[in-house]
C-alpha positions as a LaTeX table, in Angstrom:
\begin{tabular}{lrrr}
\hline
Residue & $x$ (\AA) & $y$ (\AA) & $z$ (\AA) \\
\hline
Met1 & $-79.77$ & 118.20 & $-131.68$ \\
Leu2 & $-82.34$ & 117.43 & $-133.24$ \\
His3 & $-84.57$ & 113.94 & $-132.14$ \\
Ala4 & $-87.32$ & 112.89 & $-134.34$ \\
Ala5 & $-89.50$ & 109.49 & $-134.80$ \\
Arg6 & $-87.19$ & 108.14 & $-137.64$ \\
Leu7 & $-84.85$ & 109.66 & $-139.92$ \\
Leu8 & $-84.15$ & 108.95 & $-144.46$ \\
Glu9 & $-80.58$ & 108.12 & $-144.40$ \\
Ile10 & $-79.74$ & 109.65 & $-147.74$ \\
Glu11 & $-77.00$ & 107.37 & $-149.15$ \\
Thr12 & $-78.69$ & 104.59 & $-148.95$ \\
Gly13 & $-82.40$ & 104.93 & $-148.72$ \\
Arg14 & $-82.83$ & 103.26 & $-145.16$ \\
Ile15 & $-84.85$ & 104.25 & $-142.23$ \\
Ile16 & $-83.37$ & 104.71 & $-138.91$ \\
Thr17 & $-85.86$ & 104.93 & $-135.48$ \\
Pro18 & $-85.30$ & 106.82 & $-133.84$ \\
Gly19 & $-83.26$ & 109.20 & $-135.37$ \\
Glu20 & $-81.21$ & 112.31 & $-134.01$ \\
Val21 & $-79.09$ & 114.54 & $-135.77$ \\
Leu22 & $-76.26$ & 117.05 & $-134.44$ \\
Val23 & $-76.36$ & 120.17 & $-135.56$ \\
Met24 & $-73.51$ & 122.79 & $-135.15$ \\
Gly25 & $-73.27$ & 125.96 & $-135.69$ \\
Asp26 & $-74.32$ & 125.73 & $-139.65$ \\
Lys27 & $-73.00$ & 121.77 & $-140.21$ \\
Ile28 & $-74.47$ & 118.88 & $-139.38$ \\
Lys29 & $-72.06$ & 116.85 & $-137.61$ \\
Glu30 & $-73.14$ & 114.01 & $-136.81$ \\
Val31 & $-76.32$ & 111.99 & $-137.33$ \\
Gly32 & $-78.10$ & 108.25 & $-136.38$ \\
Thr33 & $-80.11$ & 106.54 & $-133.76$ \\
Thr34 & $-78.02$ & 108.01 & $-130.69$ \\
Val35 & $-75.87$ & 110.56 & $-130.79$ \\
Asn36 & $-73.19$ & 112.34 & $-128.63$ \\
His37 & $-73.65$ & 115.62 & $-127.83$ \\
Pro38 & $-72.60$ & 118.24 & $-125.28$ \\
Ala39 & $-74.08$ & 118.56 & $-122.04$ \\
Val40 & $-75.26$ & 122.29 & $-122.68$ \\
Ala41 & $-76.95$ & 121.32 & $-126.36$ \\
Gln42 & $-80.47$ & 122.24 & $-126.41$ \\
Val43 & $-82.24$ & 119.17 & $-127.38$ \\
Ile44 & $-85.18$ & 119.68 & $-129.54$ \\
Asn45 & $-88.18$ & 117.21 & $-130.08$ \\
Leu46 & $-89.68$ & 116.94 & $-133.05$ \\
Gly47 & $-92.31$ & 114.33 & $-131.73$ \\
Asn48 & $-93.63$ & 112.39 & $-134.60$ \\
Arg49 & $-91.41$ & 113.92 & $-137.65$ \\
Thr50 & $-89.27$ & 112.41 & $-140.46$ \\
Leu51 & $-85.49$ & 114.27 & $-140.19$ \\
Met52 & $-83.75$ & 114.09 & $-143.73$ \\
Pro53 & $-80.82$ & 115.70 & $-143.29$ \\
Gly54 & $-78.86$ & 117.20 & $-146.28$ \\
Leu55 & $-82.16$ & 117.81 & $-147.88$ \\
Ile56 & $-83.56$ & 121.02 & $-148.60$ \\
Asp57 & $-87.22$ & 122.06 & $-149.95$ \\
Ala58 & $-86.09$ & 124.01 & $-153.55$ \\
His59 & $-90.08$ & 123.54 & $-155.20$ \\
Ile60 & $-90.31$ & 127.56 & $-155.06$ \\
His61 & $-92.42$ & 130.01 & $-157.09$ \\
Leu62 & $-91.07$ & 133.61 & $-158.45$ \\
\hline
\end{tabular}
């Protein structure tokens, strides 16, 4: 599970504080301010960063 100061809600453009993203395998399972996660889940605290689930950096130079 990823925890950060903010989360950009992609569909609405709204900023949620704080933000959490639960990832299981290679899939995003849940996003929000307080995500239900398994007790054994590793929590990664990203501090003052902003989570942007579903967005990728497609800017590359070949």
